[in-house]
PDB file of C-alpha atoms in Angstrom:
ATOM      1  CA  UNK J   1       9.500 -13.489   8.508  1.00 62.00           C
ATOM      2  CA  UNK J   2      11.435 -10.705   6.810  1.00 74.00           C
ATOM      3  CA  UNK J   3      10.291  -8.517   3.955  1.00 86.00           C
ATOM      4  CA  UNK J   4      10.849 -10.039   0.530  1.00 92.00           C
ATOM      5  CA  UNK J   5      11.565  -8.878  -2.991  1.00 95.00           C
ATOM      6  CA  UNK J   6       8.566  -8.145  -5.211  1.00 94.00           C
ATOM      7  CA  UNK J   7       9.285 -11.120  -7.480  1.00 94.00           C
ATOM      8  CA  UNK J   8       9.320 -13.456  -4.449  1.00 95.00           C
ATOM      9  CA  UNK J   9       5.630 -12.836  -3.664  1.00 95.00           C
ATOM     10  CA  UNK J  10       3.345 -15.831  -4.282  1.00 94.00           C
ATOM     11  CA  UNK J  11       2.791 -16.093  -8.039  1.00 92.00           C
ATOM     12  CA  UNK J  12      -0.990 -16.046  -7.823  1.00 93.00           C
ATOM     13  CA  UNK J  13      -3.660 -14.818  -5.476  1.00 96.00           C
ATOM     14  CA  UNK J  14      -4.968 -11.437  -4.369  1.00 98.00           C
ATOM     15  CA  UNK J  15      -2.618  -8.742  -3.113  1.00 98.00           C
ATOM     16  CA  UNK J  16      -3.209  -5.705  -0.916  1.00 98.00           C
ATOM     17  CA  UNK J  17      -1.344  -2.453  -1.477  1.00 98.00           C
ATOM     18  CA  UNK J  18      -0.571   0.003   1.318  1.00 97.00           C
ATOM     19  CA  UNK J  19       0.337   3.665   1.069  1.00 94.00           C
ATOM     20  CA  UNK J  20       1.806   4.264   4.538  1.00 94.00           C
ATOM     21  CA  UNK J  21       1.294   7.785   5.799  1.00 87.00           C
ATOM     22  CA  UNK J  22       1.917   9.431   9.131  1.00 85.00           C
ATOM     23  CA  UNK J  23      -1.825   9.784   9.883  1.00 90.00           C
ATOM     24  CA  UNK J  24      -3.440   7.265   7.541  1.00 92.00           C
ATOM     25  CA  UNK J  25      -2.950   3.993   5.693  1.00 96.00           C
ATOM     26  CA  UNK J  26      -4.232   4.038   2.129  1.00 95.00           C
ATOM     27  CA  UNK J  27      -5.426   0.551   1.193  1.00 97.00           C
ATOM     28  CA  UNK J  28      -5.917  -0.912  -2.282  1.00 97.00           C
ATOM     29  CA  UNK J  29      -6.440  -4.444  -3.554  1.00 98.00           C
ATOM     30  CA  UNK J  30      -6.409  -6.538  -6.678  1.00 97.00           C
ATOM     31  CA  UNK J  31      -8.113  -9.830  -7.421  1.00 92.00           C
ATOM     32  CA  UNK J  32      -6.407 -13.188  -7.855  1.00 93.00           C
ATOM     33  CA  UNK J  33      -5.854 -12.468 -11.576  1.00 93.00           C
ATOM     34  CA  UNK J  34      -3.852  -9.355 -10.672  1.00 95.00           C
ATOM     35  CA  UNK J  35      -5.139  -7.258 -13.552  1.00 94.00           C
ATOM     36  CA  UNK J  36      -6.343  -4.057 -11.920  1.00 96.00           C
ATOM     37  CA  UNK J  37      -5.640  -2.502  -8.542  1.00 96.00           C
ATOM     38  CA  UNK J  38      -8.548  -0.618  -6.989  1.00 95.00           C
ATOM     39  CA  UNK J  39      -8.724   1.706  -3.986  1.00 95.00           C
ATOM     40  CA  UNK J  40     -10.394   0.078  -0.972  1.00 96.00           C
ATOM     41  CA  UNK J  41     -10.332   2.567   1.895  1.00 95.00           C
ATOM     42  CA  UNK J  42      -8.272   4.887   4.021  1.00 94.00           C
ATOM     43  CA  UNK J  43      -7.623   3.731   7.560  1.00 96.00           C
ATOM     44  CA  UNK J  44      -7.001   6.505  10.061  1.00 93.00           C
ATOM     45  CA  UNK J  45      -4.115   5.850  12.431  1.00 91.00           C
ATOM     46  CA  UNK J  46      -4.703   6.783  16.041  1.00 87.00           C
ATOM     47  CA  UNK J  47      -2.317   7.024  18.938  1.00 90.00           C
ATOM     48  CA  UNK J  48      -2.138   3.242  18.994  1.00 93.00           C
ATOM     49  CA  UNK J  49      -1.430   1.206  15.874  1.00 93.00           C
ATOM     50  CA  UNK J  50      -3.439  -1.832  17.019  1.00 94.00           C
ATOM     51  CA  UNK J  51      -6.908  -0.738  15.853  1.00 96.00           C
ATOM     52  CA  UNK J  52      -5.526   0.289  12.452  1.00 96.00           C
ATOM     53  CA  UNK J  53      -3.855  -3.091  12.047  1.00 97.00           C
ATOM     54  CA  UNK J  54      -7.049  -4.845  13.177  1.00 97.00           C
ATOM     55  CA  UNK J  55      -8.912  -3.177  10.296  1.00 97.00           C
ATOM     56  CA  UNK J  56      -6.094  -3.978   7.870  1.00 98.00           C
ATOM     57  CA  UNK J  57      -6.230  -7.650   8.848  1.00 98.00           C
ATOM     58  CA  UNK J  58     -10.020  -7.664   8.356  1.00 98.00           C
ATOM     59  CA  UNK J  59      -9.482  -6.460   4.781  1.00 98.00           C
ATOM     60  CA  UNK J  60      -6.700  -9.017   4.236  1.00 97.00           C
ATOM     61  CA  UNK J  61      -8.918 -11.838   5.516  1.00 97.00           C
ATOM     62  CA  UNK J  62     -12.024 -10.733   3.571  1.00 97.00           C
ATOM     63  CA  UNK J  63     -10.028 -10.722   0.331  1.00 96.00           C
ATOM     64  CA  UNK J  64      -8.014 -13.890   1.081  1.00 96.00           C
ATOM     65  CA  UNK J  65      -4.841 -11.912   0.471  1.00 97.00           C
ATOM     66  CA  UNK J  66      -1.596 -13.826  -0.171  1.00 97.00           C
ATOM     67  CA  UNK J  67       0.771 -10.859   0.107  1.00 97.00           C
ATOM     68  CA  UNK J  68       1.206  -7.130   0.672  1.00 98.00           C
ATOM     69  CA  UNK J  69       2.864  -4.538  -1.529  1.00 98.00           C
ATOM     70  CA  UNK J  70       3.833  -1.584   0.644  1.00 97.00           C
ATOM     71  CA  UNK J  71       4.866   1.760  -0.727  1.00 95.00           C
ATOM     72  CA  UNK J  72       8.382   2.765   0.218  1.00 94.00           C
ATOM     73  CA  UNK J  73       8.612   6.573   0.278  1.00 89.00           C
ATOM     74  CA  UNK J  74      12.150   7.110  -0.972  1.00 85.00           C
ATOM     75  CA  UNK J  75      13.713  10.536  -1.323  1.00 82.00           C
ATOM     76  CA  UNK J  76      13.940  11.836  -4.872  1.00 80.00           C
ATOM     77  CA  UNK J  77      17.626  10.808  -4.994  1.00 86.00           C
ATOM     78  CA  UNK J  78      16.640   7.213  -4.102  1.00 82.00           C
ATOM     79  CA  UNK J  79      17.931   7.366  -0.527  1.00 87.00           C
ATOM     80  CA  UNK J  80      15.867   6.381   2.502  1.00 89.00           C
ATOM     81  CA  UNK J  81      14.806   9.010   4.993  1.00 89.00           C
ATOM     82  CA  UNK J  82      12.530   9.061   8.048  1.00 91.00           C
ATOM     83  CA  UNK J  83       9.373   8.273   6.033  1.00 90.00           C
ATOM     84  CA  UNK J  84      10.979   5.132   4.564  1.00 93.00           C
ATOM     85  CA  UNK J  85      12.125   4.071   8.035  1.00 95.00           C
ATOM     86  CA  UNK J  86       8.540   4.542   9.246  1.00 94.00           C
ATOM     87  CA  UNK J  87       7.235   2.315   6.410  1.00 95.00           C
ATOM     88  CA  UNK J  88       9.751  -0.369   7.317  1.00 96.00           C
ATOM     89  CA  UNK J  89       8.671  -0.131  10.988  1.00 95.00           C
ATOM     90  CA  UNK J  90       5.037  -0.563   9.914  1.00 96.00           C
ATOM     91  CA  UNK J  91       6.006  -3.689   7.960  1.00 97.00           C
ATOM     92  CA  UNK J  92       7.751  -5.086  11.051  1.00 97.00           C
ATOM     93  CA  UNK J  93       4.618  -4.399  13.150  1.00 96.00           C
ATOM     94  CA  UNK J  94       2.418  -6.174  10.607  1.00 97.00           C
ATOM     95  CA  UNK J  95       4.754  -9.187  10.461  1.00 96.00           C
ATOM     96  CA  UNK J  96       4.947  -9.338  14.264  1.00 96.00           C
ATOM     97  CA  UNK J  97       1.197  -9.987  14.327  1.00 95.00           C
ATOM     98  CA  UNK J  98       0.748 -12.018  11.156  1.00 95.00           C
ATOM     99  CA  UNK J  99       2.956 -14.130   8.936  1.00 94.00           C
ATOM    100  CA  UNK J 100       2.306 -12.616   5.514  1.00 96.00           C
ATOM    101  CA  UNK J 101       4.845 -11.754   2.824  1.00 97.00           C
ATOM    102  CA  UNK J 102       5.472  -8.027   2.383  1.00 98.00           C
ATOM    103  CA  UNK J 103       7.348  -6.536  -0.561  1.00 97.00           C
ATOM    104  CA  UNK J 104       8.230  -2.862  -0.962  1.00 97.00           C
ATOM    105  CA  UNK J 105       7.500  -0.809  -4.067  1.00 94.00           C
ATOM    106  CA  UNK J 106       9.060   2.595  -4.717  1.00 89.00           C
ATOM    107  CA  UNK J 107       6.221   5.056  -4.239  1.00 83.00           C
ATOM    108  CA  UNK J 108       7.881   8.291  -5.319  1.00 69.00           C
ATOM    109  CA  UNK J 109       5.277  10.586  -6.870  1.00 59.00           C
ATOM    110  CA  UNK J 110       2.360   8.143  -6.387  1.00 59.00           C
ATOM    111  CA  UNK J 111       0.333  10.679  -4.372  1.00 60.00           C
ATOM    112  CA  UNK J 112       0.928  13.434  -6.915  1.00 63.00           C
ATOM    113  CA  UNK J 113      -0.038  11.041  -9.736  1.00 65.00           C
ATOM    114  CA  UNK J 114      -3.248  10.148  -7.874  1.00 62.00           C
ATOM    115  CA  UNK J 115      -3.983  13.846  -7.286  1.00 64.00           C
ATOM    116  CA  UNK J 116      -3.511  14.667 -10.992  1.00 69.00           C
ATOM    117  CA  UNK J 117      -5.870  11.853 -11.985  1.00 66.00           C
ATOM    118  CA  UNK J 118      -8.538  13.074  -9.565  1.00 56.00           C
ATOM    119  CA  UNK J 119      -8.190  16.661 -10.751  1.00 66.00           C
ATOM    120  CA  UNK J 120      -8.596  15.423 -14.314  1.00 67.00           C
ATOM    121  CA  UNK J 121     -11.724  13.612 -13.116  1.00 66.00           C
ATOM    122  CA  UNK J 122     -13.006  16.948 -11.780  1.00 63.00           C
ATOM    123  CA  UNK J 123     -13.247  15.836  -8.150  1.00 59.00           C
ATOM    124  CA  UNK J 124     -13.650  18.549  -5.547  1.00 66.00           C
ATOM    125  CA  UNK J 125     -10.787  19.334  -3.199  1.00 65.00           C
ATOM    126  CA  UNK J 126     -12.722  17.796  -0.279  1.00 62.00           C
ATOM    127  CA  UNK J 127     -13.437  14.584  -2.218  1.00 62.00           C
ATOM    128  CA  UNK J 128      -9.787  14.366  -3.335  1.00 55.00           C
ATOM    129  CA  UNK J 129      -8.658  14.649   0.311  1.00 59.00           C
ATOM    130  CA  UNK J 130     -10.915  11.685   1.199  1.00 56.00           C
ATOM    131  CA  UNK J 131      -9.639   9.493  -1.634  1.00 66.00           C
ATOM    132  CA  UNK J 132      -5.984  10.435  -2.096  1.00 73.00           C
ATOM    133  CA  UNK J 133      -4.374   7.816   0.164  1.00 84.00           C
ATOM    134  CA  UNK J 134      -6.365   4.831  -1.124  1.00 88.00           C
ATOM    135  CA  UNK J 135      -5.849   6.050  -4.703  1.00 88.00           C
ATOM    136  CA  UNK J 136      -2.101   6.331  -4.120  1.00 89.00           C
ATOM    137  CA  UNK J 137      -2.159   2.774  -2.719  1.00 94.00           C
ATOM    138  CA  UNK J 138      -3.874   1.631  -5.929  1.00 94.00           C
ATOM    139  CA  UNK J 139      -1.137   3.278  -8.012  1.00 92.00           C
ATOM    140  CA  UNK J 140       1.560   1.606  -5.888  1.00 95.00           C
ATOM    141  CA  UNK J 141      -0.121  -1.787  -6.231  1.00 97.00           C
ATOM    142  CA  UNK J 142      -0.810  -1.339  -9.953  1.00 95.00           C
ATOM    143  CA  UNK J 143       2.852  -0.478 -10.562  1.00 93.00           C
ATOM    144  CA  UNK J 144       3.865  -3.657  -8.748  1.00 95.00           C
ATOM    145  CA  UNK J 145       1.420  -5.961 -10.556  1.00 96.00           C
ATOM    146  CA  UNK J 146       2.447  -4.429 -13.901  1.00 93.00           C
ATOM    147  CA  UNK J 147       6.102  -5.151 -13.047  1.00 92.00           C
ATOM    148  CA  UNK J 148       5.190  -8.732 -12.107  1.00 94.00           C
ATOM    149  CA  UNK J 149       3.195  -9.234 -15.317  1.00 92.00           C
ATOM    150  CA  UNK J 150       5.960  -7.824 -17.514  1.00 89.00           C
ATOM    151  CA  UNK J 151       8.546 -10.106 -15.915  1.00 81.00           C
ATOM    152  CA  UNK J 152       6.568 -13.218 -16.832  1.00 63.00           C
TER     153      UNK J 152
END
């Protein structure tokens, strides 16, 4: 299975959002109604990707997920660099182990938006560091479900 366009995801059912980082995977989810995306957890990536994917698949199975929205870290000019290539490689690794539709969502500035929201919420620097990746994943997923809702 290849990655798909956002509007080709199944029309109903829960989605999982992923903020792919070099050391962590921020994970968020929404319910079947696709109203609000919420942070779930941050999965630390080790030397081997397998254990991280095992945890991701546990979350997918627990939530009966029908698709994934993965952040695509584009450069500010819209071009793809090494981080985007890494996100695409992660998607290929996920699809090699499980047949699940994956759509990409531009994630430019999602981490800085999450950071601003947490600063406004008066979270300590240490607490922000714990939550930033999952919060960025929630912003990525929320952007996608808002786009899907507005297209209907």
